[in-house]
Short mmCIF file of C-alpha atoms and ligand atoms in Angstrom, two decimals:
data_model
loop_
_atom_site.label_atom_id
_atom_site.label_comp_id
_atom_site.label_asym_id
_atom_site.label_seq_id
_atom_site.Cartn_x
_atom_site.Cartn_y
_atom_site.Cartn_z
CA UNK A 1 15.26 7.35 28.50
CA UNK A 2 16.08 7.86 32.35
CA UNK A 3 17.94 5.03 33.44
CA UNK A 4 18.82 4.48 36.99
CA UNK A 5 22.52 4.18 38.26
CA UNK A 6 22.13 0.61 39.00
CA UNK A 7 20.65 0.11 35.55
CA UNK A 8 23.54 1.49 33.91
CA UNK A 9 25.98 -0.21 36.21
CA UNK A 10 24.34 -3.56 35.14
CA UNK A 11 24.63 -2.85 31.38
CA UNK A 12 28.47 -1.81 31.96
CA UNK A 13 28.79 -4.97 33.71
CA UNK A 14 27.24 -7.01 31.17
CA UNK A 15 29.50 -5.07 28.24
CA UNK A 16 32.87 -5.68 30.48
CA UNK A 17 32.27 -9.55 30.21
CA UNK A 18 33.02 -11.66 27.21
CA UNK A 19 32.77 -15.40 26.52
CA UNK A 20 35.14 -17.58 24.43
CA UNK A 21 33.03 -19.63 21.65
CA UNK A 22 32.92 -21.64 18.65
CA UNK A 23 30.11 -20.12 17.42
CA UNK A 24 29.83 -17.26 14.79
CA UNK A 25 30.06 -13.58 16.37
CA UNK A 26 29.75 -10.21 14.65
CA UNK A 27 32.39 -7.85 15.83
CA UNK A 28 29.92 -4.63 14.46
CA UNK A 29 27.03 -6.20 16.83
CA UNK A 30 29.25 -7.33 19.20
CA UNK A 31 30.23 -3.37 19.94
CA UNK A 32 26.59 -2.56 19.95
CA UNK A 33 25.58 -5.40 22.48
CA UNK A 34 23.38 -4.34 25.51
CA UNK A 35 23.79 -0.37 24.66
CA UNK A 36 20.53 1.09 24.75
CA UNK A 37 19.56 3.33 21.73
CA UNK A 38 17.38 5.95 23.36
CA UNK A 39 14.06 6.51 21.21
CA UNK A 40 11.03 8.80 21.82
CA UNK A 41 11.18 10.60 25.25
CA UNK A 42 11.62 7.51 27.51
CA UNK A 43 12.38 4.61 25.23
CA UNK A 44 14.97 2.43 23.90
CA UNK A 45 15.70 -0.69 21.75
CA UNK A 46 18.96 -2.48 22.66
CA UNK A 47 20.09 -6.03 21.32
CA UNK A 48 20.46 -8.31 23.80
CA UNK A 49 21.92 -11.61 21.96
CA UNK A 50 21.99 -12.91 18.43
CA UNK A 51 22.88 -16.16 16.94
CA UNK A 52 24.01 -16.50 13.41
CA UNK A 53 25.51 -14.11 10.58
CA UNK A 54 25.54 -13.61 7.05
CA UNK A 55 27.70 -16.72 6.51
CA UNK A 56 25.17 -18.98 8.49
CA UNK A 57 22.39 -18.06 6.03
CA UNK A 58 24.51 -19.10 3.04
CA UNK A 59 25.75 -22.20 5.37
CA UNK A 60 21.79 -23.19 5.77
CA UNK A 61 21.07 -22.44 1.76
CA UNK A 62 23.39 -24.95 0.94
CA UNK A 63 23.30 -27.31 3.99
CA UNK A 64 27.07 -27.31 4.03
CA UNK A 65 29.37 -28.60 6.28
CA UNK A 66 31.74 -25.52 6.48
CA UNK A 67 31.29 -21.77 6.56
CA UNK A 68 29.40 -21.48 3.15
CA UNK A 69 30.99 -20.35 0.13
CA UNK A 70 34.86 -19.25 0.12
CA UNK A 71 34.39 -15.34 -0.82
CA UNK A 72 32.19 -12.43 0.63
CA UNK A 73 30.75 -11.33 -2.72
CA UNK A 74 29.48 -15.02 -3.78
CA UNK A 75 27.66 -15.09 0.02
CA UNK A 76 26.31 -11.33 -1.07
CA UNK A 77 25.05 -12.59 -4.21
CA UNK A 78 23.20 -15.68 -2.96
CA UNK A 79 22.08 -13.92 -0.19
CA UNK A 80 20.53 -11.34 -2.81
CA UNK A 81 18.76 -14.07 -4.62
CA UNK A 82 17.23 -15.64 -1.88
CA UNK A 83 15.44 -12.43 -0.57
CA UNK A 84 14.78 -11.22 -4.39
CA UNK A 85 13.09 -14.81 -4.89
CA UNK A 86 11.63 -14.90 -1.42
CA UNK A 87 13.45 -17.97 -0.21
CA UNK A 88 12.81 -17.33 3.37
CA UNK A 89 13.78 -20.41 5.32
CA UNK A 90 17.72 -20.03 5.49
CA UNK A 91 17.19 -16.53 7.21
CA UNK A 92 14.98 -18.21 10.05
CA UNK A 93 18.26 -19.96 11.00
CA UNK A 94 19.73 -16.52 12.60
CA UNK A 95 17.78 -15.01 15.69
CA UNK A 96 17.87 -11.74 17.67
CA UNK A 97 16.63 -10.81 21.00
CA UNK A 98 15.85 -7.27 22.10
CA UNK A 99 14.98 -5.51 25.11
CA UNK A 100 12.51 -2.53 24.20
CA UNK A 101 10.80 -0.09 26.38
CA UNK A 102 8.01 1.69 24.68
CA UNK A 103 4.97 3.23 24.91
CA UNK A 104 1.64 1.06 25.28
CA UNK A 105 -0.08 2.31 22.25
CA UNK A 106 3.19 1.24 20.15
CA UNK A 107 3.57 -2.25 22.14
CA UNK A 108 -0.23 -2.90 20.98
CA UNK A 109 0.82 -2.13 17.24
CA UNK A 110 4.17 -4.30 17.76
CA UNK A 111 2.47 -7.12 19.22
CA UNK A 112 0.11 -7.89 16.14
CA UNK A 113 3.54 -9.41 14.79
CA UNK A 114 3.02 -12.91 16.22
CA UNK A 115 5.92 -14.34 15.01
CA UNK A 116 8.11 -13.43 17.60
CA UNK A 117 8.79 -14.49 21.36
CA UNK A 118 8.01 -11.95 24.12
CA UNK A 119 8.31 -11.60 27.72
CA UNK A 120 6.81 -8.23 29.05
CA UNK A 121 7.53 -6.47 32.32
CA UNK A 122 4.82 -7.36 34.67
CA UNK A 123 2.61 -4.71 35.87
CA UNK A 124 0.67 -7.24 38.12
CA UNK A 125 4.28 -8.06 39.89
CA UNK A 126 6.01 -4.54 39.71
CA UNK A 127 4.82 -0.50 40.10
CA UNK A 128 5.00 1.22 36.99
CA UNK A 129 7.37 4.17 36.64
CA UNK A 130 5.88 7.90 36.00
CA UNK A 131 6.91 7.86 32.43
CA UNK A 132 4.56 8.64 29.96
CA UNK A 133 5.09 9.97 26.21
CA UNK A 134 4.57 13.34 25.25
CA UNK A 135 5.24 13.72 21.57
CA UNK A 136 7.68 16.81 20.45
CA UNK A 137 5.85 19.89 18.98
CA UNK A 138 7.03 18.75 15.27
CA UNK A 139 5.29 15.68 15.66
CA UNK A 140 2.06 17.07 17.05
CA UNK A 141 0.07 16.59 13.79
CA UNK A 142 -3.74 17.29 12.81
CA UNK A 143 -5.68 14.18 11.34
CA UNK A 144 -5.01 13.49 8.17
CA UNK A 145 -7.83 14.86 5.66
CA UNK A 146 -6.67 12.32 2.63
CA UNK A 147 -5.92 9.23 4.82
CA UNK A 148 -7.91 8.22 8.04
CA UNK A 149 -4.88 6.30 9.29
CA UNK A 150 -2.66 9.16 8.97
CA UNK A 151 -1.44 12.48 10.04
CA UNK A 152 -1.69 15.81 8.30
CA UNK A 153 -0.45 19.22 9.19
CA UNK A 154 1.47 20.06 12.58
CA UNK A 155 -0.48 21.75 15.13
CA UNK A 156 0.81 25.32 15.76
CA UNK A 157 0.72 28.12 18.46
CA UNK A 158 -2.06 27.92 21.08
CA UNK A 159 -3.81 24.58 19.83
CA UNK A 160 -0.61 22.75 19.78
CA UNK A 161 0.32 24.28 23.25
CA UNK A 162 -3.23 23.24 24.82
CA UNK A 163 -2.90 19.50 23.58
CA UNK A 164 0.36 19.27 25.14
CA UNK A 165 -1.10 20.98 28.63
CA UNK A 166 -3.98 18.30 28.34
CA UNK A 167 -1.50 15.32 27.48
CA UNK A 168 0.79 15.90 30.35
CA UNK A 169 -1.98 16.85 32.88
CA UNK A 170 -3.91 13.74 31.94
CA UNK A 171 -1.12 11.37 32.48
CA UNK A 172 0.40 13.05 35.68
CA UNK A 173 -3.22 13.07 37.18
CA UNK A 174 -3.63 9.41 36.01
CA UNK A 175 -0.25 8.44 37.51
CA UNK A 176 -1.01 10.34 40.71
CA UNK A 177 -4.24 8.37 41.25
CA UNK A 178 -2.51 5.30 40.45
CA UNK A 179 -0.03 5.99 43.05
CA UNK A 180 -2.67 6.84 45.52
CA UNK A 181 -4.82 3.54 44.80
CA UNK A 182 -1.87 1.52 45.19
CA UNK A 183 -0.96 3.09 48.63
CA UNK A 184 2.70 2.14 47.93
CA UNK A 185 6.07 4.22 47.42
CA UNK A 186 8.65 3.64 44.78
CA UNK A 187 10.18 1.24 47.28
CA UNK A 188 7.22 -0.71 48.11
CA UNK A 189 6.55 0.97 51.25
CA UNK A 190 2.76 1.66 52.67
CA UNK A 191 2.16 5.29 52.50
CA UNK A 192 -0.99 5.41 54.61
CA UNK A 193 -1.18 2.71 57.10
CA UNK A 194 -4.98 2.85 57.55
CA UNK A 195 -5.88 1.80 54.05
CA UNK A 196 -4.99 -1.83 52.36
CA UNK A 197 -3.93 -0.20 49.08
CA UNK A 198 -5.64 -1.77 45.50
CA UNK A 199 -3.53 -4.34 43.83
CA UNK A 200 -1.44 -3.59 41.29
CA UNK A 201 -2.96 -5.61 38.63
CA UNK A 202 -5.93 -3.50 39.22
CA UNK A 203 -4.56 -0.26 40.06
CA UNK A 204 -2.67 -0.15 36.28
CA UNK A 205 -6.16 0.00 34.31
CA UNK A 206 -5.92 3.55 35.46
CA UNK A 207 -2.95 4.68 33.26
CA UNK A 208 -3.16 6.02 29.89
CA UNK A 209 -1.72 4.57 26.68
CA UNK A 210 1.11 6.75 26.55
CA UNK A 211 2.57 5.05 29.61
CA UNK A 212 5.75 3.19 28.92
CA UNK A 213 6.28 -0.67 29.19
CA UNK A 214 9.00 -3.06 28.59
CA UNK A 215 9.73 -6.51 27.07
CA UNK A 216 12.16 -8.84 25.78
CA UNK A 217 11.31 -9.44 22.19
CA UNK A 218 13.20 -12.27 20.27
CA UNK A 219 12.76 -13.08 16.54
CA UNK A 220 14.29 -14.84 13.83
CA UNK A 221 16.06 -12.82 10.89
CA UNK A 222 12.96 -13.58 8.37
CA UNK A 223 10.03 -12.48 10.29
CA UNK A 224 12.66 -9.47 11.66
CA UNK A 225 12.81 -8.40 8.03
CA UNK A 226 8.75 -8.84 7.56
CA UNK A 227 8.73 -6.58 10.85
CA UNK A 228 11.06 -4.12 9.58
CA UNK A 229 9.25 -3.58 5.89
CA UNK A 230 6.08 -2.95 7.50
CA UNK A 231 7.24 -0.81 10.27
CA UNK A 232 9.93 1.05 8.72
CA UNK A 233 7.59 1.93 5.78
CA UNK A 234 6.64 5.50 5.33
CA UNK A 235 2.74 4.16 6.41
CA UNK A 236 3.59 3.35 9.73
CA UNK A 237 3.21 5.51 12.69
CA UNK A 238 5.98 7.77 13.34
CA UNK A 239 6.39 6.24 16.98
CA UNK A 240 6.79 2.89 15.92
CA UNK A 241 8.72 3.90 12.64
CA UNK A 242 11.41 5.17 14.93
CA UNK A 243 11.93 1.91 16.91
CA UNK A 244 12.01 -0.08 13.51
CA UNK A 245 14.76 2.92 12.19
CA UNK A 246 16.80 2.14 14.74
CA UNK A 247 16.96 -1.74 14.35
CA UNK A 248 17.66 -1.40 10.95
CA UNK A 249 20.87 0.10 11.89
CA UNK A 250 21.49 -3.08 14.24
CA UNK A 251 20.72 -5.08 11.33
CA UNK A 252 23.13 -3.50 9.17
CA UNK A 253 25.94 -4.34 11.79
CA UNK A 254 24.54 -7.56 12.57
CA UNK A 255 24.19 -9.12 8.72
CA UNK A 256 25.69 -6.63 6.09
CA UNK A 257 25.04 -8.22 2.94
CA UNK A 258 21.39 -9.52 4.13
CA UNK A 259 20.80 -5.53 5.46
CA UNK A 260 21.85 -4.55 1.93
CA UNK A 261 19.65 -7.13 0.24
CA UNK A 262 16.80 -6.01 2.19
CA UNK A 263 17.19 -2.29 1.63
CA UNK A 264 17.36 -2.95 -2.31
CA UNK A 265 14.70 -5.55 -2.96
CA UNK A 266 12.45 -4.80 -0.04
CA UNK A 267 12.20 -1.92 1.71
CA UNK A 268 13.34 0.41 -1.24
CA UNK A 269 11.58 -1.59 -3.93
CA UNK A 270 7.80 -1.46 -5.11
CA UNK A 271 5.32 -3.62 -6.09
CA UNK A 272 3.61 -3.49 -8.83
CA UNK A 273 0.30 -5.36 -10.11
CA UNK A 274 0.47 -6.77 -13.67
CA UNK A 275 -2.05 -4.10 -14.74
CA UNK A 276 0.43 -1.23 -13.43
CA UNK A 277 3.41 -3.01 -15.17
CA UNK A 278 1.22 -3.07 -18.24
CA UNK A 279 0.55 0.51 -18.29
CA UNK A 280 4.57 1.09 -17.28
CA UNK A 281 5.40 -0.90 -20.80
CA UNK A 282 2.76 1.38 -22.53
CA UNK A 283 4.33 4.71 -21.24
CA UNK A 284 7.93 3.26 -22.10
CA UNK A 285 6.49 2.52 -25.38
CA UNK A 286 5.78 6.43 -26.01
CA UNK A 287 2.17 6.09 -25.32
CA UNK A 288 0.17 8.83 -23.45
CA UNK A 289 -1.82 7.16 -21.14
CA UNK A 290 -4.40 8.58 -18.92
CA UNK A 291 -6.16 6.98 -15.81
CA UNK A 292 -9.42 6.36 -17.67
CA UNK A 293 -8.38 3.39 -19.99
CA UNK A 294 -5.35 2.54 -17.90
CA UNK A 295 -7.61 -0.31 -16.50
CA UNK A 296 -6.42 1.21 -13.15
CA UNK A 297 -8.70 2.77 -10.19
CA UNK A 298 -7.94 6.27 -8.99
CA UNK A 299 -6.52 4.91 -6.05
CA UNK A 300 -4.14 2.53 -7.88
CA UNK A 301 -3.08 5.27 -10.91
CA UNK A 302 -2.52 7.51 -7.70
CA UNK A 303 0.10 5.13 -6.10
CA UNK A 304 1.63 4.16 -9.68
CA UNK A 305 2.09 7.82 -10.43
CA UNK A 306 3.70 8.35 -7.04
CA UNK A 307 6.01 5.49 -7.40
CA UNK A 308 7.12 7.17 -11.21
CA UNK A 309 7.42 10.41 -9.52
CA UNK A 310 4.65 11.93 -11.35
CA UNK A 311 2.66 12.40 -8.68
C1 FAD B 1 0.19 0.59 8.22
C2 FAD B 1 -0.36 -0.74 9.07
C3 FAD B 1 -1.55 -0.42 9.21
C4 FAD B 1 -2.03 -1.46 10.12
N1 FAD B 1 -3.52 -1.17 10.47
C5 FAD B 1 -4.60 -2.05 11.08
C6 FAD B 1 -5.53 -1.83 11.39
O1 FAD B 1 -6.05 -0.91 10.87
N2 FAD B 1 -6.03 -2.74 12.04
C7 FAD B 1 -5.66 -3.81 12.55
O2 FAD B 1 -6.18 -4.73 13.14
N3 FAD B 1 -4.47 -4.13 12.15
C8 FAD B 1 -3.50 -3.36 11.29
N4 FAD B 1 -2.46 -3.45 10.97
C9 FAD B 1 -1.75 -4.78 11.66
C10 FAD B 1 -1.82 -5.64 10.60
O3 FAD B 1 -2.66 -6.01 9.89
C11 FAD B 1 -0.75 -7.22 10.66
O4 FAD B 1 -1.50 -7.74 11.96
C12 FAD B 1 0.48 -6.83 11.55
O5 FAD B 1 1.26 -5.82 10.69
C13 FAD B 1 1.40 -7.98 11.68
O6 FAD B 1 1.38 -8.57 10.29
P1 FAD B 1 1.58 -9.74 10.16
O7 FAD B 1 0.40 -10.75 10.51
O8 FAD B 1 2.00 -10.07 8.52
O9 FAD B 1 3.20 -10.44 10.94
P2 FAD B 1 3.02 -11.72 11.79
O10 FAD B 1 2.31 -12.13 12.80
O11 FAD B 1 4.52 -11.68 12.41
O12 FAD B 1 2.94 -12.83 10.71
C14 FAD B 1 4.10 -12.71 9.87
C15 FAD B 1 3.48 -14.18 8.51
O13 FAD B 1 3.21 -15.08 9.41
C16 FAD B 1 1.66 -15.50 8.92
N5 FAD B 1 1.01 -15.96 9.81
C17 FAD B 1 0.96 -15.64 11.05
N6 FAD B 1 0.22 -16.01 11.91
C18 FAD B 1 -0.70 -16.51 11.33
C19 FAD B 1 -1.80 -17.39 11.50
N7 FAD B 1 -2.26 -17.56 12.71
N8 FAD B 1 -2.49 -17.81 10.39
C20 FAD B 1 -1.80 -17.65 9.21
N9 FAD B 1 -0.67 -17.11 8.71
C21 FAD B 1 0.14 -16.70 10.00
C22 FAD B 1 1.16 -14.88 7.83
O14 FAD B 1 1.84 -15.08 6.46
C23 FAD B 1 2.00 -13.44 8.35
O15 FAD B 1 2.50 -12.39 7.34
C24 FAD B 1 -1.94 -2.56 10.21
C25 FAD B 1 -0.08 -2.69 10.03
C26 FAD B 1 0.40 -1.98 9.02
C27 FAD B 1 1.86 -1.86 9.28
#
């Protein structure tokens, strides 16, 4: 995460300011506000703004005049009930805004989450930095043979070194050509006065998907939980999961009761079909159940055994 002196000074300046407000604020999130959490080799996520807290969810659920219930434990109990029974609208009353710097291939997965407001850095207007993602050696994995969407064993030795060389060489060459086509240096000054230079909106098409982009991403708490449940899940790609994991820590600081209910009822919970539940009931009853005769397909059986720790 290479922030310039000026960017760091701007963040410090933002953090040095405070405002008097009648609205609810959360000291633990105020402490994190504006500070980037570094992710991958050049990325980050930081909270820019937020609205509401755990009490605002309770207040909305009860449509009350005051701050919800009197006791924190009662608020937490109601929040657990709401999450467990998928009563979602009280969570839509809270909002949060992030500033995210992420590789373009991660952004392509992230943007599929339509229930957010996005404003992306314009590479039509500005010149992108020479910043591209190169995975750490331990994340350089082979294609999984079992899962077409997943990774297998980590590449090793000469093969790993060769892959890293290719990734670095391609991105470096692409950026060199991008800069050459633009015919501008980092300050916008013309490099070769005999050439016009290609428009920024066209020159960028040469860049590979591991180049970094940035956006402001604002969503409500209900949709944030949906995003986190999909992208912090083990099935999600490592490179988006690290962002989701960092955002979960921010969620914990912001709305601790909601965070706990989310971890218990959503992220740490499993979904059993009616047939799976029937198998579990038969097993608890002492019956030895095999996949054949269980009513489950091989895939479903494998998933259930994995959940039960019998895989
Ligand atoms: C592990 C994983 C693998 C994936 N693989 C692929 C893949 O191979 N190919 C691919 O294309 N995508 C893939 N996706 C993306 C996935 O299909 C979703 O597009 C993405 O997760 C966003 O989810 P969402 O639509 O629920 O979220 P959001 O867009 O935030 O929507 C949230 C909810 O709002 C509702 N909603 C939003 N917009 C509409 C609408 N227009 N109409 C009706 N309801 C709406 C739906 O209930 C939706 O669940 C993958 C996602 C994950 C997590």
